CSV table of N, CA and C in Angstrom, one decimal:
chain,number,residue,atom,x,y,z
A,59,MET,N,1.0,-0.9,-0.1
A,59,MET,CA,-0.1,0.1,0.0
A,59,MET,C,0.8,1.3,0.0
A,60,ASN,N,0.6,2.3,-0.9
A,60,ASN,CA,1.6,3.3,-0.8
A,60,ASN,C,0.4,4.7,-0.4
A,61,GLN,N,1.1,5.4,-0.5
A,61,GLN,CA,0.7,6.7,0.3
A,61,GLN,C,-0.7,7.0,-0.3
A,62,PRO,N,-1.2,7.2,-1.5
A,62,PRO,CA,-2.6,7.5,-2.1
A,62,PRO,C,-3.7,6.5,-2.1
A,63,GLU,N,-3.3,5.6,-1.7
A,63,GLU,CA,-4.2,4.5,-0.9
A,63,GLU,C,-4.7,4.7,0.7
A,64,LEU,N,-4.1,5.6,1.3
A,64,LEU,CA,-4.1,5.5,2.5
A,64,LEU,C,-5.4,6.7,2.7
A,65,PRO,N,-6.3,6.4,3.9
A,65,PRO,CA,-7.5,7.4,4.1
A,65,PRO,C,-6.7,8.8,4.6
A,66,PRO,N,-7.7,9.8,4.1
A,66,PRO,CA,-7.3,11.1,4.3
A,66,PRO,C,-6.7,11.6,5.3
A,67,ASP,N,-7.1,11.5,6.5
A,67,ASP,CA,-6.2,11.6,7.8
A,67,ASP,C,-5.6,10.3,8.3
A,68,GLY,N,-5.6,9.5,7.6
A,68,GLY,CA,-4.8,8.1,8.2
A,68,GLY,C,-3.3,8.1,8.1
A,69,ARG,N,-2.4,7.8,9.2
A,69,ARG,CA,-0.7,7.9,9.5
A,69,ARG,C,-0.8,6.3,8.8
A,70,PRO,N,0.3,6.5,7.9
A,70,PRO,CA,0.7,4.8,7.5
A,70,PRO,C,1.0,3.8,8.7
A,71,VAL,N,1.3,4.2,9.9
A,71,VAL,CA,1.3,3.4,11.4
A,71,VAL,C,0.0,3.1,11.7
A,72,ASP,N,-0.5,3.9,11.7
A,72,ASP,CA,-2.1,3.5,12.3
A,72,ASP,C,-3.2,2.5,11.1
A,73,VAL,N,-2.7,2.7,9.7
A,73,VAL,CA,-3.2,1.7,8.9
A,73,VAL,C,-2.6,0.5,9.0
A,74,TYR,N,-1.3,0.4,9.3
A,74,TYR,CA,-0.3,-0.8,9.6
A,74,TYR,C,-0.8,-1.6,10.9
A,75,LEU,N,-1.3,-0.8,12.0
A,75,LEU,CA,-1.8,-1.4,13.0
A,75,LEU,C,-3.3,-1.8,12.9
A,76,ASP,N,-4.0,-1.2,12.2
A,76,ASP,CA,-5.0,-2.0,12.0
A,76,ASP,C,-5.1,-3.3,11.0
A,77,LEU,N,-4.1,-3.0,10.4
A,77,LEU,CA,-4.2,-4.8,9.5
A,77,LEU,C,-3.3,-5.7,10.3
A,78,LEU,N,-2.9,-5.3,11.2
A,78,LEU,CA,-2.4,-6.3,12.1
A,78,LEU,C,-3.1,-7.0,13.2
A,79,ARG,N,-4.3,-5.9,13.7
A,79,ARG,CA,-5.3,-6.2,14.5
A,79,ARG,C,-6.3,-7.3,14.0
A,80,ILE,N,-6.4,-7.1,12.7
A,80,ILE,CA,-7.2,-8.1,11.9
A,80,ILE,C,-6.5,-9.5,11.7
A,81,ARG,N,-5.1,-9.2,11.6
A,81,ARG,CA,-4.6,-10.7,11.3
A,81,ARG,C,-4.0,-11.4,12.4
A,82,MET,N,-3.8,-10.6,13.5
A,82,MET,CA,-2.9,-11.5,14.6
A,82,MET,C,-4.2,-11.8,15.6
A,83,ALA,N,-3.6,-13.0,16.4
A,83,ALA,CA,-4.4,-13.2,17.6
A,83,ALA,C,-4.6,-12.2,18.5
A,84,SER,N,-5.9,-12.0,19.4
A,84,SER,CA,-5.9,-11.0,20.0
A,84,SER,C,-4.8,-10.5,21.1
A,85,LYS,N,-4.7,-11.7,21.7
A,85,LYS,CA,-3.5,-11.7,22.8
A,85,LYS,C,-2.3,-11.2,22.0
A,86,ASP,N,-1.7,-11.6,21.2
A,86,ASP,CA,-0.5,-11.4,20.4
A,86,ASP,C,-0.3,-9.8,20.2
A,87,TYR,N,-1.5,-9.4,19.6
A,87,TYR,CA,-1.7,-7.9,19.2
A,87,TYR,C,-1.8,-7.1,20.5
A,88,GLU,N,-2.3,-7.4,21.7
A,88,GLU,CA,-2.0,-6.4,22.6
A,88,GLU,C,-0.7,-6.8,23.0
A,89,LEU,N,-0.1,-7.9,23.2
A,89,LEU,CA,1.4,-7.7,23.5
A,89,LEU,C,2.1,-6.8,22.6
A,90,LEU,N,1.9,-7.0,21.2
A,90,LEU,CA,2.6,-5.9,20.6
A,90,LEU,C,2.4,-4.7,20.9
A,91,LEU,N,1.1,-4.4,21.2
A,91,LEU,CA,0.7,-3.0,21.3
A,91,LEU,C,1.6,-2.5,22.7
A,92,SER,N,1.7,-3.3,23.5
A,92,SER,CA,2.4,-2.9,25.0
A,92,SER,C,3.9,-2.7,24.7
A,93,VAL,N,4.5,-3.4,23.6
A,93,VAL,CA,5.7,-2.8,23.3
A,93,VAL,C,6.0,-1.7,22.5
A,94,VAL,N,5.1,-1.7,21.6
A,94,VAL,CA,5.1,-0.5,20.7
A,94,VAL,C,4.7,0.9,21.0
A,95,ARG,N,3.5,0.8,22.0
A,95,ARG,CA,3.0,2.0,22.5
A,95,ARG,C,3.8,3.1,23.3
A,96,PRO,N,4.8,2.7,23.8
A,96,PRO,CA,5.6,3.8,24.3
A,96,PRO,C,6.8,4.2,23.6
A,97,VAL,N,7.0,3.5,22.6
A,97,VAL,CA,7.8,4.0,21.6
A,97,VAL,C,7.2,4.9,20.5
A,98,LEU,N,6.0,4.4,20.2
A,98,LEU,CA,5.3,5.4,19.4
A,98,LEU,C,4.9,6.7,19.9
A,99,GLN,N,4.5,6.7,21.3
A,99,GLN,CA,4.7,7.9,22.0
A,99,GLN,C,5.7,8.6,22.1
A,100,ALA,N,7.2,7.9,22.2
A,100,ALA,CA,8.3,8.8,22.2
A,100,ALA,C,8.5,9.5,20.6
A,101,ILE,N,7.8,8.5,19.8
A,101,ILE,CA,8.1,9.3,18.5
A,101,ILE,C,7.0,10.6,18.2
A,102,ASP,N,6.2,10.7,18.6
A,102,ASP,CA,5.1,11.5,18.5
A,102,ASP,C,5.4,12.8,19.5
A,103,GLU,N,6.3,12.3,20.5
A,103,GLU,CA,6.6,13.4,21.2
A,103,GLU,C,8.1,14.1,20.9
A,104,GLN,N,8.9,13.2,19.9
A,104,GLN,CA,9.8,13.4,19.3
A,104,GLN,C,11.2,13.4,20.3
A,105,HIS,N,11.0,12.1,21.3
A,105,HIS,CA,12.0,11.8,22.2
A,105,HIS,C,12.8,10.3,21.9
A,106,LEU,N,13.0,10.5,20.5
A,106,LEU,CA,13.6,9.5,19.8
A,106,LEU,C,14.7,8.7,20.5
A,107,PRO,N,15.7,9.3,21.5
A,107,PRO,CA,16.4,8.2,22.2
A,107,PRO,C,16.1,7.3,23.1
A,108,ALA,N,14.7,7.4,23.5
A,108,ALA,CA,14.0,6.3,24.2
A,108,ALA,C,13.7,5.1,23.4
A,109,LEU,N,13.7,5.0,21.8
A,109,LEU,CA,13.5,3.9,20.9
A,109,LEU,C,14.5,2.7,21.5
A,110,ASP,N,15.8,2.9,21.6
A,110,ASP,CA,16.5,2.0,21.9
A,110,ASP,C,16.4,1.3,22.8
A,111,PHE,N,16.2,1.8,24.0
A,111,PHE,CA,15.9,1.1,25.5
A,111,PHE,C,14.7,0.6,25.5
A,112,ALA,N,13.5,1.2,24.7
A,112,ALA,CA,12.2,0.2,24.7
A,112,ALA,C,12.4,-1.0,23.6
A,113,LEU,N,13.3,-0.8,22.8
A,113,LEU,CA,13.6,-2.2,21.9
A,113,LEU,C,14.2,-3.4,22.6
A,114,GLU,N,15.4,-2.8,23.5
A,114,GLU,CA,16.2,-3.8,24.1
A,114,GLU,C,15.4,-4.5,25.3
A,115,ASP,N,14.5,-3.9,25.8
A,115,ASP,CA,13.8,-4.0,27.0
A,115,ASP,C,12.8,-5.3,26.6
A,116,ALA,N,12.2,-5.0,25.5
A,116,ALA,CA,11.1,-5.9,24.9
A,116,ALA,C,12.3,-7.3,24.5
A,117,GLN,N,13.5,-7.1,23.9
A,117,GLN,CA,13.8,-8.4,23.7
A,117,GLN,C,14.3,-9.2,25.1
A,118,GLU,N,14.8,-8.3,26.5
A,118,GLU,CA,15.1,-9.0,27.3
A,118,GLU,C,13.8,-9.8,28.1
A,119,ASP,N,12.5,-9.2,27.5
A,119,ASP,CA,11.3,-9.9,28.3
A,119,ASP,C,11.1,-11.1,27.6
A,120,GLY,N,11.9,-11.9,26.8
A,120,GLY,CA,11.4,-13.1,25.8
A,120,GLY,C,10.2,-13.1,25.1
A,121,LEU,N,10.1,-12.1,24.7
A,121,LEU,CA,9.2,-11.9,23.5
A,121,LEU,C,9.3,-12.9,22.1
A,122,PRO,N,8.3,-13.3,21.8
A,122,PRO,CA,8.6,-14.6,20.5
A,122,PRO,C,8.9,-13.5,19.3
A,123,GLN,N,9.6,-14.2,18.4
A,123,GLN,CA,10.7,-13.6,17.3
A,123,GLN,C,9.6,-12.8,16.5
A,124,GLU,N,8.1,-13.4,16.4
A,124,GLU,CA,7.0,-12.9,15.5
A,124,GLU,C,6.9,-11.5,16.2
A,125,ILE,N,6.8,-11.3,17.3
A,125,ILE,CA,6.2,-10.4,18.0
A,125,ILE,C,7.1,-9.1,17.8
A,126,ARG,N,8.5,-9.6,18.2
A,126,ARG,CA,9.4,-8.6,18.0
A,126,ARG,C,9.7,-8.1,16.5
A,127,ASP,N,9.7,-9.2,15.6
A,127,ASP,CA,9.7,-8.6,14.0
A,127,ASP,C,8.7,-7.4,13.9
A,128,GLU,N,7.4,-7.7,14.2
A,128,GLU,CA,6.4,-6.9,14.0
A,128,GLU,C,6.4,-5.7,14.6
A,129,ALA,N,6.8,-5.5,16.0
A,129,ALA,CA,7.2,-4.4,16.8
A,129,ALA,C,8.1,-3.4,16.1
A,130,ALA,N,9.2,-4.1,15.3
A,130,ALA,CA,10.1,-3.5,14.4
A,130,ALA,C,9.7,-2.6,13.2
A,131,LEU,N,8.6,-3.6,12.6
A,131,LEU,CA,8.0,-3.3,11.5
A,131,LEU,C,7.4,-2.0,11.6
A,132,VAL,N,6.2,-2.0,13.0
A,132,VAL,CA,5.5,-0.9,13.1
A,132,VAL,C,6.5,0.2,13.8
A,133,ILE,N,7.2,0.1,14.1
A,133,ILE,CA,8.1,1.3,14.5
A,133,ILE,C,9.0,2.1,13.2
A,134,ALA,N,9.3,1.0,12.5
A,134,ALA,CA,9.8,1.7,11.2
A,134,ALA,C,8.7,1.9,10.3
A,135,THR,N,7.4,1.8,10.3
A,135,THR,CA,6.5,2.5,9.5
A,135,THR,C,6.3,3.8,10.1
A,136,ALA,N,6.4,3.8,11.6
A,136,ALA,CA,5.9,5.1,12.0
A,136,ALA,C,7.1,6.0,11.7
A,137,VAL,N,8.6,5.7,11.7
A,137,VAL,CA,9.5,6.5,11.4
A,137,VAL,C,10.0,6.9,10.0
A,138,THR,N,9.6,5.9,9.1
A,138,THR,CA,9.7,6.2,7.8
A,138,THR,C,8.5,6.8,7.0
A,139,GLY,N,7.3,6.1,7.5
A,139,GLY,CA,5.9,6.7,6.7
A,139,GLY,C,5.8,5.6,5.7
A,140,ARG,N,6.6,4.6,5.5
A,140,ARG,CA,6.4,3.5,4.6
A,140,ARG,C,5.8,2.1,4.9
A,141,LEU,N,5.0,1.6,4.3
A,141,LEU,CA,4.6,0.5,4.4
A,141,LEU,C,5.1,-0.7,3.8
A,142,ASP,N,6.1,-0.9,3.2
A,142,ASP,CA,6.9,-2.0,2.5
A,142,ASP,C,8.0,-2.2,3.2
A,143,ASN,N,8.5,-1.7,4.6
A,143,ASN,CA,9.5,-2.4,5.2
A,143,ASN,C,9.4,-3.9,5.5
A,144,LYS,N,10.7,-4.4,5.6
A,144,LYS,CA,10.8,-6.1,5.6
A,144,LYS,C,12.1,-6.2,6.6
A,145,VAL,N,11.9,-7.1,7.3
A,145,VAL,CA,12.9,-7.8,8.3
A,145,VAL,C,13.5,-8.8,7.5
A,146,VAL,N,14.9,-8.4,7.7
A,146,VAL,CA,16.0,-9.4,6.7
A,146,VAL,C,16.9,-9.9,7.5
A,147,GLU,N,17.4,-11.0,7.8
A,147,GLU,CA,18.5,-11.9,8.6
A,147,GLU,C,19.4,-11.6,7.8
A,148,LEU,N,20.7,-11.1,8.4
A,148,LEU,CA,21.9,-11.0,7.9
A,148,LEU,C,23.2,-11.8,8.6
A,149,HIS,N,23.8,-12.6,8.3
A,149,HIS,CA,25.1,-13.3,8.8
A,149,HIS,C,26.1,-12.2,8.6
A,150,VAL,N,26.8,-11.6,9.9
A,150,VAL,CA,27.8,-10.6,9.7
A,150,VAL,C,29.0,-11.5,10.4
A,151,ASP,N,28.7,-12.5,11.3
A,151,ASP,CA,30.2,-13.1,11.8
A,151,ASP,C,29.6,-13.9,12.5
A,152,ASP,N,30.2,-15.0,13.3
A,152,ASP,CA,30.2,-16.0,14.2
A,152,ASP,C,29.2,-15.8,15.2
A,153,THR,N,28.6,-14.7,15.7
A,153,THR,CA,27.7,-14.3,16.8
A,153,THR,C,26.5,-14.6,16.3
A,154,GLY,N,26.3,-15.2,15.2
A,154,GLY,CA,24.6,-15.5,14.7
A,154,GLY,C,24.2,-14.4,14.0
A,155,PRO,N,23.1,-14.9,13.2
A,155,PRO,CA,22.4,-13.6,12.2
A,155,PRO,C,21.8,-12.4,13.2
A,156,VAL,N,22.0,-11.1,12.5
A,156,VAL,CA,21.6,-10.1,13.0
A,156,VAL,C,20.2,-9.7,11.9
A,157,ARG,N,19.0,-9.4,12.7
A,157,ARG,CA,17.8,-8.9,12.1
A,157,ARG,C,17.8,-7.7,12.1
A,158,VAL,N,17.7,-6.8,10.7
A,158,VAL,CA,17.5,-5.8,10.8
A,158,VAL,C,16.3,-5.1,9.5
A,159,VAL,N,15.6,-4.1,9.8
A,159,VAL,CA,14.3,-3.8,9.0
A,159,VAL,C,15.0,-2.7,8.0
A,160,THR,N,14.6,-3.0,6.8
A,160,THR,CA,14.7,-2.2,5.6
A,160,THR,C,13.7,-2.3,4.7
A,161,ASP,N,13.7,-1.3,3.7
A,161,ASP,CA,12.8,-1.2,2.5
A,161,ASP,C,12.6,-2.5,1.8
A,162,ALA,N,11.5,-2.8,1.0
A,162,ALA,CA,11.6,-3.8,0.1
A,162,ALA,C,12.5,-3.9,-1.1
A,163,ASP,N,12.9,-2.7,-1.4
A,163,ASP,CA,13.9,-2.6,-2.8
A,163,ASP,C,15.3,-3.1,-2.0
A,164,THR,N,15.9,-2.5,-1.0
A,164,THR,CA,17.2,-3.0,0.0
A,164,THR,C,17.1,-4.4,-0.1
A,165,ALA,N,15.9,-5.0,0.7
A,165,ALA,CA,15.7,-6.2,1.1
A,165,ALA,C,15.9,-7.1,-0.1
A,166,ALA,N,15.4,-7.0,-1.2
A,166,ALA,CA,15.6,-7.8,-2.5
A,166,ALA,C,17.0,-7.4,-3.4
A,167,ASP,N,17.9,-6.6,-2.5
A,167,ASP,CA,18.9,-6.2,-3.5
A,167,ASP,C,20.4,-7.1,-2.5
A,168,PRO,N,21.0,-8.2,-3.0
A,168,PRO,CA,21.8,-8.8,-2.3
A,168,PRO,C,23.5,-8.1,-2.1
A,169,GLU,N,23.5,-6.9,-3.1
A,169,GLU,CA,24.6,-6.2,-3.0
A,169,GLU,C,24.6,-5.4,-2.0
A,170,ARG,N,23.5,-4.7,-1.6
A,170,ARG,CA,22.9,-3.4,-0.7
A,170,ARG,C,23.3,-4.5,0.6
A,171,LEU,N,22.8,-5.3,0.5
A,171,LEU,CA,22.2,-6.1,1.9
A,171,LEU,C,23.7,-6.7,2.5
A,172,GLY,N,24.7,-7.0,1.4
A,172,GLY,CA,26.1,-7.1,1.8
A,172,GLY,C,26.8,-5.6,2.5
A,173,GLU,N,26.4,-4.6,2.0
A,173,GLU,CA,27.1,-3.5,2.5
A,173,GLU,C,26.6,-2.9,3.7
A,174,ILE,N,25.2,-3.4,4.0
A,174,ILE,CA,24.8,-3.3,5.2
A,174,ILE,C,25.6,-4.1,6.2
A,175,ALA,N,25.7,-5.6,5.9
A,175,ALA,CA,26.5,-6.5,6.8
A,175,ALA,C,27.8,-5.9,6.8
A,176,ASP,N,28.8,-5.2,6.0
A,176,ASP,CA,29.7,-5.0,6.2
A,176,ASP,C,29.9,-3.7,7.2
A,177,TYR,N,29.2,-2.7,7.0
A,177,TYR,CA,28.7,-1.7,7.9
A,177,TYR,C,28.5,-2.2,9.7
A,178,ILE,N,27.7,-3.4,9.7
A,178,ILE,CA,27.7,-4.1,11.1
A,178,ILE,C,28.9,-4.4,11.5
A,179,ARG,N,29.4,-5.5,10.6
A,179,ARG,CA,30.8,-5.6,11.1
A,179,ARG,C,31.8,-4.5,11.5
A,180,GLU,N,32.0,-3.2,10.8
A,180,GLU,CA,32.9,-2.3,11.1
A,180,GLU,C,32.3,-1.9,12.6
A,181,ARG,N,31.1,-1.6,12.7
A,181,ARG,CA,30.8,-0.9,13.8
A,181,ARG,C,31.0,-1.7,15.4
A,182,ARG,N,30.6,-3.0,14.8
A,182,ARG,CA,31.0,-3.9,16.1
A,182,ARG,C,32.4,-4.0,16.1
A,183,GLN,N,33.4,-3.8,15.3
A,183,GLN,CA,35.1,-3.5,15.5
A,183,GLN,C,35.3,-2.8,16.4
A,184,THR,N,34.5,-1.5,15.7
A,184,THR,CA,34.9,-0.1,16.4
A,184,THR,C,34.2,-0.1,17.8
A,185,ASP,N,33.3,-0.9,18.0
A,185,ASP,CA,32.7,-0.6,19.5
A,185,ASP,C,33.6,-1.5,20.3
A,186,GLU,N,34.0,-2.3,20.0
A,186,GLU,CA,35.1,-3.6,20.8
A,186,GLU,C,36.2,-2.7,21.0
A,187,GLU,N,37.1,-1.8,20.0
A,187,GLU,CA,38.2,-1.1,20.3
A,187,GLU,C,37.9,0.2,21.2
A,188,LEU,N,37.0,0.6,21.2
A,188,LEU,CA,36.2,1.6,22.0
A,188,LEU,C,35.8,0.9,23.7
A,189,ARG,N,35.6,-0.3,23.6
A,189,ARG,CA,35.2,-1.0,24.8
A,189,ARG,C,36.7,-1.1,25.6
A,190,GLY,N,37.7,-1.7,24.8
A,190,GLY,CA,39.2,-1.8,25.1
A,190,GLY,C,39.6,-0.6,26.0
A,191,ILE,N,39.5,0.8,24.8
A,191,ILE,CA,39.8,1.6,25.3
A,191,ILE,C,39.5,2.3,26.8
A,192,ALA,N,38.0,2.1,27.1
A,192,ALA,CA,37.4,2.6,28.0
A,192,ALA,C,37.8,1.7,29.1
A,193,GLU,N,37.9,0.1,28.9
A,193,GLU,CA,38.3,-0.5,29.9
A,193,GLU,C,39.7,-0.2,30.5
A,194,VAL,N,41.0,0.2,29.5
A,194,VAL,CA,42.3,0.3,29.9
A,194,VAL,C,42.2,1.8,30.4
A,195,SER,N,41.2,2.7,30.4
A,195,SER,CA,41.4,4.1,31.1
A,195,SER,C,40.2,3.9,32.6
A,196,ASN,N,39.8,2.8,32.8
A,196,ASN,CA,39.1,3.0,33.9
A,196,ASN,C,37.7,3.7,33.9
A,197,LEU,N,37.1,3.5,32.4
A,197,LEU,CA,35.8,3.9,32.1
A,197,LEU,C,34.9,2.9,31.9
A,198,PRO,N,33.8,3.3,32.4
A,198,PRO,CA,32.4,2.4,31.9
A,198,PRO,C,32.8,1.6,30.6
A,199,THR,N,32.4,0.3,30.7
A,199,THR,CA,32.5,-0.2,29.4
A,199,THR,C,31.2,-0.7,28.6
A,200,ASP,N,30.0,-0.3,29.1
A,200,ASP,CA,28.8,-0.9,28.7
A,200,ASP,C,28.1,0.3,27.7
A,201,LEU,N,28.8,0.1,26.4
A,201,LEU,CA,28.4,1.3,25.3
A,201,LEU,C,27.5,0.7,24.7
């Protein structure tokens, strides 16, 4: 669904949530809402740094992968205004797959997905270097 197909006052995220409400079991939908509601509120209030914390907390609560994926897609829809987001799994190193949200065109482009995986590898390496520097400097290492 693209922008011209949306109701006149409908935000893409509201349309997506309505579709999920129809498609998902009530219990799963309520669980999803409990995860995304604070994030959507933070987006509406432009308190975007809260996004990372909300997603990390959701993962620690043992949510099913399907709910996590849908939560990521709802948040991506709220941020981008696009309804064509996809969750893709990238294999970046020996630590296991990394799930990322991207648009449909990028999800279908192996070269672009490779570039994203390379970026994640570089970012992890930089984080480890910074963690080492912090440790040697007796600074907090929870980057």
